[in-house]
PDB file of C-alpha atoms in Angstrom:
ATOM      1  CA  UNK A   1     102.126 100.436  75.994  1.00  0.00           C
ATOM      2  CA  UNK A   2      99.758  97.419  76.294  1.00  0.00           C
ATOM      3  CA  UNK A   3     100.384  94.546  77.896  1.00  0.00           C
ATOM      4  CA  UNK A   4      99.956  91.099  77.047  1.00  0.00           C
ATOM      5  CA  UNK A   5      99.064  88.346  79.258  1.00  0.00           C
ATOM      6  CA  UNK A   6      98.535  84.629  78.581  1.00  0.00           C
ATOM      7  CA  UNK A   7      96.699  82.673  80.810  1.00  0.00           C
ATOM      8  CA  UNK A   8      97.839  79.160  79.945  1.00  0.00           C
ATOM      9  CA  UNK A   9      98.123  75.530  81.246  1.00  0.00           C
ATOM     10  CA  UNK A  10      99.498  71.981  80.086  1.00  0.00           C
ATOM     11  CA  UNK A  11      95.919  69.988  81.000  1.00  0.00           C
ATOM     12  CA  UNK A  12      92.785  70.867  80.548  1.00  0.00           C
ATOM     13  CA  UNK A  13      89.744  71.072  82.923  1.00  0.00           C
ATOM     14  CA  UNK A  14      92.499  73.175  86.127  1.00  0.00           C
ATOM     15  CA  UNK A  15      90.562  76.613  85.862  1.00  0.00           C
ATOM     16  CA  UNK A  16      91.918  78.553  83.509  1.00  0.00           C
ATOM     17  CA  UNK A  17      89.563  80.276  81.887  1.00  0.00           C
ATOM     18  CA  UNK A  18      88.093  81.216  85.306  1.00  0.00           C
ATOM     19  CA  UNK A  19      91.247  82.049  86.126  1.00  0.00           C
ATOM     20  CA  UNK A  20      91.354  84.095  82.812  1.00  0.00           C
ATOM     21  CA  UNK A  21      87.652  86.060  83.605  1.00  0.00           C
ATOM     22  CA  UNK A  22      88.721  86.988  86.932  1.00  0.00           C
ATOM     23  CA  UNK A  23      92.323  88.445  86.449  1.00  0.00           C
ATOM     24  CA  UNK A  24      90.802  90.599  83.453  1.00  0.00           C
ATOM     25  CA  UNK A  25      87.901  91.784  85.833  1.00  0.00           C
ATOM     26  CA  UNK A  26      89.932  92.354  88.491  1.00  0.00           C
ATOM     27  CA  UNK A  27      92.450  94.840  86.295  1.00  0.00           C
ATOM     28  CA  UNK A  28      89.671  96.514  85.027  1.00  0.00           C
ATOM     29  CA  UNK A  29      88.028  96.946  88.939  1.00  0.00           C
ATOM     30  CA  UNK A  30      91.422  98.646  89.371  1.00  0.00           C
ATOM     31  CA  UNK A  31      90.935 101.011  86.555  1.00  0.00           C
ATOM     32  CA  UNK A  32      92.621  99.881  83.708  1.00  0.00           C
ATOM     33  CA  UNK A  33      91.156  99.173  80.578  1.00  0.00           C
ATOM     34  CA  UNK A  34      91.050  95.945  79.893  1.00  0.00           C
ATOM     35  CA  UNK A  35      89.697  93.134  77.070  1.00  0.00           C
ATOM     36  CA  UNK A  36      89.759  89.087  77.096  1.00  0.00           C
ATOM     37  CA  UNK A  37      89.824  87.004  74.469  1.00  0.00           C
ATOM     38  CA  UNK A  38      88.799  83.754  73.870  1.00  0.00           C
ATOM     39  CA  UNK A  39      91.582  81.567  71.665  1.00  0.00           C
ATOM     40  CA  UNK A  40      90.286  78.153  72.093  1.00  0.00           C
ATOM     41  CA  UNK A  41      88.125  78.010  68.580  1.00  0.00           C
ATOM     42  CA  UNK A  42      85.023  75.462  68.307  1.00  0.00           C
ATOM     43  CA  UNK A  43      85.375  74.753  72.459  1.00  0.00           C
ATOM     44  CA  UNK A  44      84.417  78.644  73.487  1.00  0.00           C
ATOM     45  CA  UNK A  45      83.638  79.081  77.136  1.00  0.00           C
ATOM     46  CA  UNK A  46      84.161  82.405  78.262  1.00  0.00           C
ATOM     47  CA  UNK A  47      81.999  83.828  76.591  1.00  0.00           C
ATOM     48  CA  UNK A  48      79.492  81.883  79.351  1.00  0.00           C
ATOM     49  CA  UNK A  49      81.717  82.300  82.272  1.00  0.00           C
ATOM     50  CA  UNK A  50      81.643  86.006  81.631  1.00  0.00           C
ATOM     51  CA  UNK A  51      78.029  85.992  80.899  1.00  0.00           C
ATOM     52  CA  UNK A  52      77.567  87.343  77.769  1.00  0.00           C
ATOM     53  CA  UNK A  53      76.869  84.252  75.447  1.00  0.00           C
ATOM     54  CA  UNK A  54      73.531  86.217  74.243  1.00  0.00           C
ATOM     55  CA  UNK A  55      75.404  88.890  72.959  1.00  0.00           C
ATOM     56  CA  UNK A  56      77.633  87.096  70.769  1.00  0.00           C
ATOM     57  CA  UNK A  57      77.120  88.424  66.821  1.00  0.00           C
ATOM     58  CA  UNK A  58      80.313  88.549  65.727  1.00  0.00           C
ATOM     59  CA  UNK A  59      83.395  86.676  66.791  1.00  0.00           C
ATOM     60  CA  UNK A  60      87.364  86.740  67.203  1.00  0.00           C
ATOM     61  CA  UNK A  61      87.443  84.424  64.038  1.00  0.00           C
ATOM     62  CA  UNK A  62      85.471  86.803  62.104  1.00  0.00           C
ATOM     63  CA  UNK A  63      87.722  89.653  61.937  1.00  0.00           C
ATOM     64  CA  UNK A  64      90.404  87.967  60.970  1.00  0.00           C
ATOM     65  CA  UNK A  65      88.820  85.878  57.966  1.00  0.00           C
ATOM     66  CA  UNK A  66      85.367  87.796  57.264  1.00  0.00           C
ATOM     67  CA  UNK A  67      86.041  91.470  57.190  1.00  0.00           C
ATOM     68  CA  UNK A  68      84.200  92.218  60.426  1.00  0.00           C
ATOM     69  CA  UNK A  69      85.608  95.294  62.011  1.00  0.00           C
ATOM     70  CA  UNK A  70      87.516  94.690  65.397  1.00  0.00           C
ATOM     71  CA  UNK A  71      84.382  97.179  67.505  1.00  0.00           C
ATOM     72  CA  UNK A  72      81.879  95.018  65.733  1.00  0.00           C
ATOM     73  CA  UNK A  73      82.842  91.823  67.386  1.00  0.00           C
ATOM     74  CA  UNK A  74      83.468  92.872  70.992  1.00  0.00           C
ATOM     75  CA  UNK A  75      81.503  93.189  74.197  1.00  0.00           C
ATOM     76  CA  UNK A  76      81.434  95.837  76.304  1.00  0.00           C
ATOM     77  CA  UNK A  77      80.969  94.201  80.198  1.00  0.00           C
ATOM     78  CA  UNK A  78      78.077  95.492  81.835  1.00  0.00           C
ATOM     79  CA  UNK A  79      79.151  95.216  85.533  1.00  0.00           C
ATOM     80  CA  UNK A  80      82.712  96.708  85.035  1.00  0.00           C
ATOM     81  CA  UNK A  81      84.045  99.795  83.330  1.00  0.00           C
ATOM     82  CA  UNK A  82      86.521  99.578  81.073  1.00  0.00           C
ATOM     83  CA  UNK A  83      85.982  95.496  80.738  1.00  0.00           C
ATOM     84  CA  UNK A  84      85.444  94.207  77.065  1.00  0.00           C
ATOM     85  CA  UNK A  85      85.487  90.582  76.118  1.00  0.00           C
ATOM     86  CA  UNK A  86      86.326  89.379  72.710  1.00  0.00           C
ATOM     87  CA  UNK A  87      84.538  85.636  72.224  1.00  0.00           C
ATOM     88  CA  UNK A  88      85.520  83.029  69.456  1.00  0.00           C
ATOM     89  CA  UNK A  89      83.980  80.770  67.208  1.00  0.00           C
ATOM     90  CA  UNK A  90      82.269  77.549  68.101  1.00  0.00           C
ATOM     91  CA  UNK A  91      82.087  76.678  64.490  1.00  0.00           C
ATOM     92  CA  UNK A  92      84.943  77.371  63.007  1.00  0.00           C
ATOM     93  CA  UNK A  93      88.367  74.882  62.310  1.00  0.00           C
ATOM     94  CA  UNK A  94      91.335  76.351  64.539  1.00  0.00           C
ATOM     95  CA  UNK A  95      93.333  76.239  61.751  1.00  0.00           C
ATOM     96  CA  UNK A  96      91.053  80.267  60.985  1.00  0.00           C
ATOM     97  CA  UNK A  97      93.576  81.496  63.246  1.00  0.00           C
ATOM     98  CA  UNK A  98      96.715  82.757  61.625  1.00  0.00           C
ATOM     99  CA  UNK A  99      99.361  84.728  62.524  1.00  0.00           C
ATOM    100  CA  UNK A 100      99.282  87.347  59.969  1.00  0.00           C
ATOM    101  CA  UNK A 101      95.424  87.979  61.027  1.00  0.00           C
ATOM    102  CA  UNK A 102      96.194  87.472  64.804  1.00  0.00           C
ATOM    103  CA  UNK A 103      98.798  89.816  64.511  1.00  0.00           C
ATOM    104  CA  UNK A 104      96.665  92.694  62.873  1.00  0.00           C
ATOM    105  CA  UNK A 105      94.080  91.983  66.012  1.00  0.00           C
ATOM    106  CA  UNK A 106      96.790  92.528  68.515  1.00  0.00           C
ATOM    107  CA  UNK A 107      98.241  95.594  67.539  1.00  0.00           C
ATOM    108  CA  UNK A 108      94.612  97.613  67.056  1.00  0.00           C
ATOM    109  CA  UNK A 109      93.872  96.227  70.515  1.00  0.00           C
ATOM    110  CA  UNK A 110      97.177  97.814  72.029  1.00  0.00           C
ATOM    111  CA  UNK A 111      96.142 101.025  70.567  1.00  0.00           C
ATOM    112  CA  UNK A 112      92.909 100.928  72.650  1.00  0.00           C
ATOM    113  CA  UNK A 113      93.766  98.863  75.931  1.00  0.00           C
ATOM    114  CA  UNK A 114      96.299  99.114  79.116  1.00  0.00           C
ATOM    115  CA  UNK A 115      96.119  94.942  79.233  1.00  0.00           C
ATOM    116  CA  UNK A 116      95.245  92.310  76.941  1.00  0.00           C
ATOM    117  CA  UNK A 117      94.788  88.903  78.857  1.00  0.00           C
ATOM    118  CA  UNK A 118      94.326  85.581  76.552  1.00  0.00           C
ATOM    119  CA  UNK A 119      92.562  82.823  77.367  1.00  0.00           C
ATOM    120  CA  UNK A 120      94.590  79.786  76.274  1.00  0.00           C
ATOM    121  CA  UNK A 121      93.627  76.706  74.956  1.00  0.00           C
ATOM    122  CA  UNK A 122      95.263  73.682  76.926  1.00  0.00           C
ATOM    123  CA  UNK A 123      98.277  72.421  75.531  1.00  0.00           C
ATOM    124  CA  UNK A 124     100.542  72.484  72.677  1.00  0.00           C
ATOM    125  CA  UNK A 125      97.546  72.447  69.836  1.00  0.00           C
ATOM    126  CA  UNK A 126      97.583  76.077  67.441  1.00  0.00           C
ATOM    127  CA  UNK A 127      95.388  78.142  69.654  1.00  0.00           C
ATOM    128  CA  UNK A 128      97.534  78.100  72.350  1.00  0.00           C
ATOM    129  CA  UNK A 129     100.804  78.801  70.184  1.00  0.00           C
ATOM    130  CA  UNK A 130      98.899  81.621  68.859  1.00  0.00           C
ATOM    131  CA  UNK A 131      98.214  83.077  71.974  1.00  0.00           C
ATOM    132  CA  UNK A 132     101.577  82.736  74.078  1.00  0.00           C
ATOM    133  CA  UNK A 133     103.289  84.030  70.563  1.00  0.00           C
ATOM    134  CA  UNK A 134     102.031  87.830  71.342  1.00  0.00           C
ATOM    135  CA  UNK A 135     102.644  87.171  75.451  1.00  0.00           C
ATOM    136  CA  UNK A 136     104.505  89.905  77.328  1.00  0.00           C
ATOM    137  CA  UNK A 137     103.328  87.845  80.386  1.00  0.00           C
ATOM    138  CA  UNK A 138     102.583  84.254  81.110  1.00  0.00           C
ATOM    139  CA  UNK A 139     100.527  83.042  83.681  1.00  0.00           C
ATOM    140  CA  UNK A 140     100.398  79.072  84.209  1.00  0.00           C
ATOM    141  CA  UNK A 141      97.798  77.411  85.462  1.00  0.00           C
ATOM    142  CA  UNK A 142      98.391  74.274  87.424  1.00  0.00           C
ATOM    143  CA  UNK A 143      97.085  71.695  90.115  1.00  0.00           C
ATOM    144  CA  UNK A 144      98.583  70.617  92.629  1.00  0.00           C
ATOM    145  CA  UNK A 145      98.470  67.081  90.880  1.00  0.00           C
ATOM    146  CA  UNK A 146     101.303  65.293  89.411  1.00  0.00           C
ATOM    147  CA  UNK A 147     100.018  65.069  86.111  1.00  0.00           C
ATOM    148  CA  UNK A 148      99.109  68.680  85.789  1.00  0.00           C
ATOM    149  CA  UNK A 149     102.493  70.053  87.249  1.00  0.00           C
ATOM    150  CA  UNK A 150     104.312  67.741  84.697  1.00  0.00           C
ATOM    151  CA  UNK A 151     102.540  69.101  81.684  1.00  0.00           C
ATOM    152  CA  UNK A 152     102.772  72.864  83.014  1.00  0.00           C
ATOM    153  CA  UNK A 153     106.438  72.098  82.903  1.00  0.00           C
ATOM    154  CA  UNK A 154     106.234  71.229  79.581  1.00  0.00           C
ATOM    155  CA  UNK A 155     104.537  74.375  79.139  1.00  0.00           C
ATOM    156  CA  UNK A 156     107.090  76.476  80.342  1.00  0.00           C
ATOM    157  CA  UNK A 157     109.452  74.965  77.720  1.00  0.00           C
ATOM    158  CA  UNK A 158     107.383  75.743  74.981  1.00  0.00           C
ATOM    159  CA  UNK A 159     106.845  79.336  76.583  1.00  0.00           C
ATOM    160  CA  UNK A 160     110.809  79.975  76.931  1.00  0.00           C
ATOM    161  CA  UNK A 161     111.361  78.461  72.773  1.00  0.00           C
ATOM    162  CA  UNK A 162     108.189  79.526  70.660  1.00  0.00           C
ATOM    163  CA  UNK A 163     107.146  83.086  71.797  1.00  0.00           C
ATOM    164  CA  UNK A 164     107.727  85.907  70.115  1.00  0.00           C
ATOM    165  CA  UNK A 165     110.253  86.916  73.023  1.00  0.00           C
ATOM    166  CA  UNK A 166     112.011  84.327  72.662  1.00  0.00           C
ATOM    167  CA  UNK A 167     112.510  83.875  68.214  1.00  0.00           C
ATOM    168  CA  UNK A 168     113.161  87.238  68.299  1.00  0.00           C
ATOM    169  CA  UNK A 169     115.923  87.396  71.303  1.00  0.00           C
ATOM    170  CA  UNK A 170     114.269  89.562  73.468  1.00  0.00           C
ATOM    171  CA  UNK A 171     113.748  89.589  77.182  1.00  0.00           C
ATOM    172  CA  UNK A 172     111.653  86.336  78.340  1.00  0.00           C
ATOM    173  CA  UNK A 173     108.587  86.150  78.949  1.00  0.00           C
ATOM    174  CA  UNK A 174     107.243  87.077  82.300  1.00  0.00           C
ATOM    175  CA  UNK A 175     106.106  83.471  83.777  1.00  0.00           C
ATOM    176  CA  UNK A 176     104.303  83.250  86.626  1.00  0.00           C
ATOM    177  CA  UNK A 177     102.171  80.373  88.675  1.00  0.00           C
ATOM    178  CA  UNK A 178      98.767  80.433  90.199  1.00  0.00           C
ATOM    179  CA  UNK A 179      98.158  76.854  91.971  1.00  0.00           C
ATOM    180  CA  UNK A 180      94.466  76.567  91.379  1.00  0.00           C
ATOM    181  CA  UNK A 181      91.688  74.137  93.594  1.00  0.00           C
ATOM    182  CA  UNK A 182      94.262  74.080  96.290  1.00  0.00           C
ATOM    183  CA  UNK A 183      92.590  71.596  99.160  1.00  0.00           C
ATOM    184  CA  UNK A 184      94.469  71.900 102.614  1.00  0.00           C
ATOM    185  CA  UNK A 185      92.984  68.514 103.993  1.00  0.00           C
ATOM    186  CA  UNK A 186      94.080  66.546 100.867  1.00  0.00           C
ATOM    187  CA  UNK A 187      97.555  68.128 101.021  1.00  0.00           C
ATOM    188  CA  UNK A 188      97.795  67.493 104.853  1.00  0.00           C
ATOM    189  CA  UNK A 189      96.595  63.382 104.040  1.00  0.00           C
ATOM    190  CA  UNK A 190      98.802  63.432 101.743  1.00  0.00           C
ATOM    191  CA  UNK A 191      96.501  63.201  98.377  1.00  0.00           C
ATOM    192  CA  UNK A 192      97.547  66.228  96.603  1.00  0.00           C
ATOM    193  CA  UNK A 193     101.501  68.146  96.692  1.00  0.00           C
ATOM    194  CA  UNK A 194     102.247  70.875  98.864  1.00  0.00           C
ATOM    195  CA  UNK A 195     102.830  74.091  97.334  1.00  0.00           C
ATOM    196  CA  UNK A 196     106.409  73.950  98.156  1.00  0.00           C
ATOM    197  CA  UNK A 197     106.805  71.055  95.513  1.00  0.00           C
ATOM    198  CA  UNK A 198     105.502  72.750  92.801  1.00  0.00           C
ATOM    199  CA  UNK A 199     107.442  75.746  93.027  1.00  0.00           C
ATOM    200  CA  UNK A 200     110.183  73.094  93.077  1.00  0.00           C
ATOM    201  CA  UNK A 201     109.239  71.255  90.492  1.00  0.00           C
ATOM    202  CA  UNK A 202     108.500  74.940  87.992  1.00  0.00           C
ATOM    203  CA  UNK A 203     110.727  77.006  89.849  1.00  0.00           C
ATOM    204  CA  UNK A 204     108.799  80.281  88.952  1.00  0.00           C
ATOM    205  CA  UNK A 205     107.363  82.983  90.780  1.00  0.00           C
ATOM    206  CA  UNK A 206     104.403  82.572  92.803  1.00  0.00           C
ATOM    207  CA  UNK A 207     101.399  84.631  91.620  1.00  0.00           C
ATOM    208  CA  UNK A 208      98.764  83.370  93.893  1.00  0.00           C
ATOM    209  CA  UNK A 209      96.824  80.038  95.225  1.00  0.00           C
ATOM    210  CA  UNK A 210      93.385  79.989  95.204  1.00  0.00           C
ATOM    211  CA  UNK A 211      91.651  77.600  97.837  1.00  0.00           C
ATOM    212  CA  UNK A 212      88.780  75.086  96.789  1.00  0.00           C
ATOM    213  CA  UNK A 213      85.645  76.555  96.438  1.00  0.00           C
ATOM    214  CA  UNK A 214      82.569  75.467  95.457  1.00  0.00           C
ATOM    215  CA  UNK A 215      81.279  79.237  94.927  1.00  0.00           C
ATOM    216  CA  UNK A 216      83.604  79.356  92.098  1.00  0.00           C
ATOM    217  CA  UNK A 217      81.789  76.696  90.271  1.00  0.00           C
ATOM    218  CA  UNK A 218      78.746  78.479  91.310  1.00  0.00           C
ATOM    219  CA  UNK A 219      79.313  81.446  90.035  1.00  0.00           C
ATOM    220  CA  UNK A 220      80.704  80.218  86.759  1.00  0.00           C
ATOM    221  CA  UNK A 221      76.917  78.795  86.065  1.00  0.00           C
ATOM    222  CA  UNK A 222      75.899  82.060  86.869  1.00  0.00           C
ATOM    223  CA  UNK A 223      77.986  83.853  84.463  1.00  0.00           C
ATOM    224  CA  UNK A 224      79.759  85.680  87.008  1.00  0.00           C
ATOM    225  CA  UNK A 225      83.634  85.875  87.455  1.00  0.00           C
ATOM    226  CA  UNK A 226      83.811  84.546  90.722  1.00  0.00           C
ATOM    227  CA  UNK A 227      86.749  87.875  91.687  1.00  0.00           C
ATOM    228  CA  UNK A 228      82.876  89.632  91.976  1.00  0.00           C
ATOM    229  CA  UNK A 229      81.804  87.722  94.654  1.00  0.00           C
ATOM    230  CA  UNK A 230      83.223  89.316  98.134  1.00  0.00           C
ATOM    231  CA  UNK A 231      82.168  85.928  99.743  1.00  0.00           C
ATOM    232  CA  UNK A 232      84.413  83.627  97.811  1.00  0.00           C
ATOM    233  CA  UNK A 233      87.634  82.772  98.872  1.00  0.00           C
ATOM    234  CA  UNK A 234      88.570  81.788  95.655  1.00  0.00           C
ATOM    235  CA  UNK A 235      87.694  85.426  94.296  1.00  0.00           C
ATOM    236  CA  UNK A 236      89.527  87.092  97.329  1.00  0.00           C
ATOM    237  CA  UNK A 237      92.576  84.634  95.980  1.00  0.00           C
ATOM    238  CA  UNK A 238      92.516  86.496  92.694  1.00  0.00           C
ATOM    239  CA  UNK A 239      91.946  89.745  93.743  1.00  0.00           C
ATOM    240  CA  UNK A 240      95.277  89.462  95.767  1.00  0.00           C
ATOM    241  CA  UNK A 241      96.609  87.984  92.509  1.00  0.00           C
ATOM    242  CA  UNK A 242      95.437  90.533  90.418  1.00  0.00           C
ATOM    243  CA  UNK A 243      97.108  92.910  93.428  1.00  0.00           C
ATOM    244  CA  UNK A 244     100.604  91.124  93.091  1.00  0.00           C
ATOM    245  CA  UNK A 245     100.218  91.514  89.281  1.00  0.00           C
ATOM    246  CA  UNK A 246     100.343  94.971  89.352  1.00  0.00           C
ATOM    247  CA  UNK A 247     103.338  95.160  91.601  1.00  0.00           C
ATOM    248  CA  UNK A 248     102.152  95.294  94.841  1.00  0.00           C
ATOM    249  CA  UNK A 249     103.339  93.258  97.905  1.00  0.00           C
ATOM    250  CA  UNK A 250     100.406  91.712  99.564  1.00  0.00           C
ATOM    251  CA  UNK A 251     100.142  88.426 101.827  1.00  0.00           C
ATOM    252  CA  UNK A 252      99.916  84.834 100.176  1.00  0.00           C
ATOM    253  CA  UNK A 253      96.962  83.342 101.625  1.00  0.00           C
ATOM    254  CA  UNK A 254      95.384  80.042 101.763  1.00  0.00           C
ATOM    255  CA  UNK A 255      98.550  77.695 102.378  1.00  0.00           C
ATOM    256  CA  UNK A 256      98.347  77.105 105.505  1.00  0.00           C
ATOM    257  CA  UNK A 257      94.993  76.310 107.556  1.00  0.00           C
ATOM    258  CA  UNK A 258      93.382  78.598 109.855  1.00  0.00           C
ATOM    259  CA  UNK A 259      94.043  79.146 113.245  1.00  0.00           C
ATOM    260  CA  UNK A 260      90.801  78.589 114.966  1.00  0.00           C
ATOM    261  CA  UNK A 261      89.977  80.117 118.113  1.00  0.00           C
ATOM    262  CA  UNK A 262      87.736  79.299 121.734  1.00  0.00           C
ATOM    263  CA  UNK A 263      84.315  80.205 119.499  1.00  0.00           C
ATOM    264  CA  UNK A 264      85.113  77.462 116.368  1.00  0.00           C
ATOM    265  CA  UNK A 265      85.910  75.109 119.123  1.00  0.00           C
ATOM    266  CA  UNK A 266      82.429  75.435 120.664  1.00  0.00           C
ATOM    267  CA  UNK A 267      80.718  75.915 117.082  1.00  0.00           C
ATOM    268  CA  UNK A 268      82.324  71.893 115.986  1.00  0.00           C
ATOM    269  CA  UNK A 269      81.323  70.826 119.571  1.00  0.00           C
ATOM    270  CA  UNK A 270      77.629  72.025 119.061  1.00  0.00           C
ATOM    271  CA  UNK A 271      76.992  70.754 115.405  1.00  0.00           C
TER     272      UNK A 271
END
């Protein structure tokens, strides 16, 4: 049975459709069939962080208000198997999303794929109660800034009252937090909030932290999820995400700085 993850957040501009790209990359790397899909209508990106804005015909929006078949609208990656990406309109109102035709997308795709992940517009507006509706799985997507923890709190209200899960009385959703752009030197001056205060403050499960790296910004204007670059340590950051995802135990890194040793020592002393 498919599974259906929302990658969300409260405030825009925190890294969530990155964040989006790379978990559904890094499922399909592990062998699972996987497809993205875009649910912010008129403000598409991932279509450009994945790289295939060139091969965009037909859309998300089409199939459910034109009559385009589902396999006419998405992408098949070309760097991973199993990795298709479904893009959205830029044109389009995002009232062209409605349940009834959202719906009728969602259950073809779980005939076809191990793990739906859905890239969610910011907030509260229709996109994003469209797309945590379906959610088996929530991820939320947060700074480590006061304003953005707030509003992912507010999230997680909205997650725990208006998904499907919840109207119908079924188990919750699955909610867990990646802590994105995570700076030690700002946290140690004080600037930004340790990652023990936001698990305080949204008391839910850690998924991963991903350090500050300008390679992710990089790779995003090269139409690359950044989890394909081995040099990044924001992409090895979500591949131990994508890791704890599925289950397995591994090591939360990049919360603490690095020990440095006799060679770094001589390295600062000679630049």
């Amino acid at each position: 049975m498919a599974k259906v993850i929302v990658v969300t957040s409260g405030k825009g501009g925190v890294g969530k459709t990155t964040t989006a790209a790379s978990i559904a990359t890094g499922l399909a790397q592990r062998g699972h069939r996987t497809v993205v899909i875009d649910f912010d209508v008129g403000l598409r990106n991932l279509d450009l962080i994945m790289g295939v804005e060139r091969r965009v015909v037909f859309d998300f929006v089409n199939v459910i208000q034109d009559g385009i078949r589902l396999n006419q609208a998405l992408i098949k990656d070309k760097r991973v198997e199993g990795l298709y990406i479904l893009p959205t309109s830029q044109t389009r109102d995002k009232d062209a999303l409605t349940r009834e035709g959202v719906e009728k997308v969602m259950e073809e795709l779980k005939r076809e794929f191990d793990y739906i992940v859905c890239d969610s517009p910011a907030g509260i507006e229709k996109g994003a109660q469209m797309a945590l509706w379906y959610a088996d799985e929530a991820i939320v997507v947060t700074n480590p800034e006061v304003a953005s923890v707030r509003d992912s709190d507010r999230m997680l209200g909205i997650i725990n009252s208006k998904s499907r899960r919840a109207e119908l009385g079924l188990d919750p959703v699955d909610t867990k937090l990646l802590l994105t752009r995570y700076d030690l030197d700002r946290v140690q001056r004080g600037d930004m909030l340790r990652l023990e205060d936001v698990v305080e403050i949204l008391a839910i499960p850690v998924l991963g932290v991903v350090p500050n790296d300008p390679m992710a910004l990089h790779c995003s204007n090269l139409g690359m999820p950044v989890i394909l670059e081995p040099r990044s340590k924001a992409g090895q950051a979500y591949r131990d995400a994508v890791a704890r995802l599925l289950g397995e135990e591994v090591e939360l890194r990049f919360t603490r700085p690095e020990k440095r040793g006799l060679r770094d020592w001589f390295v600062r002393r000679s630049a």
